[in-house]
GROMACS .gro file of C-alpha atoms in nm:
model
  166
    1UNK     CA    1   0.000   0.000   0.000
    2UNK     CA    2   0.135   0.342  -0.094
    3UNK     CA    3   0.030   0.679   0.031
    4UNK     CA    4   0.027   0.997  -0.170
    5UNK     CA    5  -0.069   1.350  -0.085
    6UNK     CA    6  -0.299   1.590  -0.267
    7UNK     CA    7  -0.348   1.963  -0.243
    8UNK     CA    8  -0.530   2.232  -0.438
    9UNK     CA    9  -0.395   2.584  -0.476
   10UNK     CA   10  -0.584   2.885  -0.610
   11UNK     CA   11  -0.424   3.036  -0.921
   12UNK     CA   12  -0.520   3.326  -1.149
   13UNK     CA   13  -0.649   3.075  -1.406
   14UNK     CA   14  -0.843   2.831  -1.190
   15UNK     CA   15  -0.766   2.592  -0.903
   16UNK     CA   16  -0.451   2.382  -0.951
   17UNK     CA   17  -0.429   2.039  -0.791
   18UNK     CA   18  -0.121   1.823  -0.750
   19UNK     CA   19  -0.086   1.462  -0.641
   20UNK     CA   20   0.256   1.378  -0.503
   21UNK     CA   21   0.425   1.061  -0.386
   22UNK     CA   22   0.534   1.029  -0.024
   23UNK     CA   23   0.880   1.156  -0.124
   24UNK     CA   24   0.734   1.472  -0.285
   25UNK     CA   25   0.765   1.375  -0.653
   26UNK     CA   26   0.471   1.499  -0.861
   27UNK     CA   27   0.265   1.212  -1.001
   28UNK     CA   28  -0.012   1.422  -1.158
   29UNK     CA   29  -0.117   1.785  -1.167
   30UNK     CA   30  -0.345   2.023  -1.348
   31UNK     CA   31  -0.591   2.311  -1.339
   32UNK     CA   32  -0.877   2.135  -1.164
   33UNK     CA   33  -1.008   2.107  -0.811
   34UNK     CA   34  -1.120   1.747  -0.871
   35UNK     CA   35  -0.865   1.478  -0.787
   36UNK     CA   36  -1.069   1.236  -1.001
   37UNK     CA   37  -0.954   1.434  -1.306
   38UNK     CA   38  -0.594   1.347  -1.215
   39UNK     CA   39  -0.572   1.010  -1.042
   40UNK     CA   40  -0.657   0.800  -1.351
   41UNK     CA   41  -0.367   0.973  -1.535
   42UNK     CA   42  -0.113   0.825  -1.291
   43UNK     CA   43   0.045   0.503  -1.412
   44UNK     CA   44  -0.115   0.208  -1.225
   45UNK     CA   45   0.230   0.105  -1.102
   46UNK     CA   46   0.276   0.447  -0.938
   47UNK     CA   47  -0.082   0.522  -0.832
   48UNK     CA   48  -0.116   0.568  -0.455
   49UNK     CA   49  -0.370   0.343  -0.286
   50UNK     CA   50  -0.437   0.613  -0.027
   51UNK     CA   51  -0.446   0.989  -0.082
   52UNK     CA   52  -0.409   1.223   0.212
   53UNK     CA   53  -0.531   1.578   0.159
   54UNK     CA   54  -0.287   1.847   0.267
   55UNK     CA   55  -0.326   2.222   0.276
   56UNK     CA   56   0.028   2.261   0.144
   57UNK     CA   57   0.273   2.033  -0.039
   58UNK     CA   58   0.587   2.227   0.053
   59UNK     CA   59   0.815   2.284  -0.245
   60UNK     CA   60   0.543   2.187  -0.493
   61UNK     CA   61   0.293   2.441  -0.358
   62UNK     CA   62   0.563   2.709  -0.338
   63UNK     CA   63   0.659   2.641  -0.701
   64UNK     CA   64   0.297   2.660  -0.822
   65UNK     CA   65   0.245   2.994  -0.645
   66UNK     CA   66   0.579   3.135  -0.761
   67UNK     CA   67   0.524   3.029  -1.123
   68UNK     CA   68   0.181   3.191  -1.140
   69UNK     CA   69   0.326   3.505  -0.975
   70UNK     CA   70   0.590   3.535  -1.250
   71UNK     CA   71   0.888   3.317  -1.144
   72UNK     CA   72   0.873   3.094  -1.451
   73UNK     CA   73   1.174   2.886  -1.346
   74UNK     CA   74   1.019   2.790  -1.011
   75UNK     CA   75   0.890   2.462  -1.156
   76UNK     CA   76   1.221   2.346  -1.303
   77UNK     CA   77   1.364   2.156  -1.007
   78UNK     CA   78   1.045   1.991  -0.883
   79UNK     CA   79   1.083   1.613  -0.915
   80UNK     CA   80   0.830   1.433  -1.134
   81UNK     CA   81   0.762   1.062  -1.160
   82UNK     CA   82   0.578   0.912  -1.457
   83UNK     CA   83   0.601   0.576  -1.633
   84UNK     CA   84   0.578   0.507  -2.003
   85UNK     CA   85   0.764   0.352  -2.290
   86UNK     CA   86   1.115   0.463  -2.386
   87UNK     CA   87   1.017   0.729  -2.641
   88UNK     CA   88   0.741   0.882  -2.429
   89UNK     CA   89   0.968   0.901  -2.124
   90UNK     CA   90   1.241   1.064  -2.335
   91UNK     CA   91   0.984   1.304  -2.481
   92UNK     CA   92   0.868   1.406  -2.131
   93UNK     CA   93   1.229   1.468  -2.030
   94UNK     CA   94   1.275   1.679  -2.345
   95UNK     CA   95   0.974   1.893  -2.253
   96UNK     CA   96   1.148   1.995  -1.933
   97UNK     CA   97   1.426   2.152  -2.143
   98UNK     CA   98   1.195   2.383  -2.342
   99UNK     CA   99   1.245   2.732  -2.198
  100UNK     CA  100   0.951   2.940  -2.082
  101UNK     CA  101   0.849   3.195  -2.343
  102UNK     CA  102   1.001   2.990  -2.628
  103UNK     CA  103   0.725   2.754  -2.747
  104UNK     CA  104   0.819   2.493  -3.004
  105UNK     CA  105   0.623   2.313  -3.276
  106UNK     CA  106   0.529   1.947  -3.253
  107UNK     CA  107   0.784   1.881  -3.530
  108UNK     CA  108   1.059   2.052  -3.330
  109UNK     CA  109   0.945   1.862  -3.022
  110UNK     CA  110   0.978   1.529  -3.205
  111UNK     CA  111   1.330   1.632  -3.309
  112UNK     CA  112   1.416   1.734  -2.952
  113UNK     CA  113   1.290   1.395  -2.831
  114UNK     CA  114   1.525   1.220  -3.073
  115UNK     CA  115   1.280   1.099  -3.340
  116UNK     CA  116   1.219   1.371  -3.600
  117UNK     CA  117   0.969   1.161  -3.796
  118UNK     CA  118   0.762   1.080  -3.484
  119UNK     CA  119   0.549   1.396  -3.476
  120UNK     CA  120   0.230   1.206  -3.390
  121UNK     CA  121   0.408   1.010  -3.117
  122UNK     CA  122   0.538   1.338  -2.975
  123UNK     CA  123   0.185   1.480  -2.973
  124UNK     CA  124   0.065   1.164  -2.798
  125UNK     CA  125   0.337   1.207  -2.534
  126UNK     CA  126   0.203   1.557  -2.468
  127UNK     CA  127  -0.150   1.422  -2.437
  128UNK     CA  128  -0.041   1.146  -2.195
  129UNK     CA  129   0.159   1.381  -1.970
  130UNK     CA  130   0.003   1.363  -1.623
  131UNK     CA  131   0.233   1.620  -1.459
  132UNK     CA  132   0.126   1.931  -1.649
  133UNK     CA  133   0.305   2.252  -1.559
  134UNK     CA  134   0.606   2.063  -1.419
  135UNK     CA  135   0.641   1.882  -1.753
  136UNK     CA  136   0.537   2.186  -1.958
  137UNK     CA  137   0.347   2.036  -2.249
  138UNK     CA  138   0.171   2.371  -2.293
  139UNK     CA  139   0.495   2.495  -2.456
  140UNK     CA  140   0.428   2.284  -2.767
  141UNK     CA  141   0.218   2.448  -3.038
  142UNK     CA  142   0.118   2.367  -3.392
  143UNK     CA  143   0.342   2.457  -3.684
  144UNK     CA  144   0.271   2.820  -3.760
  145UNK     CA  145   0.205   2.899  -3.393
  146UNK     CA  146  -0.160   2.793  -3.354
  147UNK     CA  147  -0.231   2.695  -2.994
  148UNK     CA  148  -0.360   2.342  -3.051
  149UNK     CA  149  -0.531   2.122  -2.794
  150UNK     CA  150  -0.468   2.115  -2.420
  151UNK     CA  151  -0.628   1.891  -2.157
  152UNK     CA  152  -0.714   2.190  -1.938
  153UNK     CA  153  -0.857   2.392  -2.227
  154UNK     CA  154  -0.732   2.630  -2.491
  155UNK     CA  155  -0.797   2.931  -2.265
  156UNK     CA  156  -0.564   2.790  -1.999
  157UNK     CA  157  -0.294   2.715  -2.257
  158UNK     CA  158  -0.327   3.065  -2.403
  159UNK     CA  159  -0.298   3.217  -2.054
  160UNK     CA  160   0.017   3.012  -1.983
  161UNK     CA  161   0.182   3.105  -2.313
  162UNK     CA  162   0.099   3.474  -2.265
  163UNK     CA  163   0.220   3.460  -1.904
  164UNK     CA  164   0.551   3.313  -2.018
  165UNK     CA  165   0.589   3.558  -2.308
  166UNK     CA  166   0.543   3.865  -2.085
   0.00000   0.00000   0.00000
């Protein structure tokens, strides 16, 4: 049996919830107040059997608040734990190297992940990312700069991109 912790923080966009492992690594996160939007996104092998609500998750909560207040690098050192195949895991790692305010296309993202021809697989890696914000999939846009899809909605993605461009 594993225990995780969950907390929701108010942000300028909407509530942001994070699920973390006992050691503080983010397992899932996003702009929702409903943990049921997040828990199914966690790999079954990592999914906590018990979730304990907390008012504050320490470094994770501080990073969420700091990021939304303008410290765009606050999320960089927060540990994340996800499980997937080799390419998807590499693609998630690559996302963490995309600088704030410098969105890239899905084609560039596939190249960054080491498989230039795997544009659809790169897009799928974005869609499967459970640790949004900390693995900043919002920084990937369509060729030509169109926003594209985002699990938390196009308005949230637009806000994040504008926030990072300011």
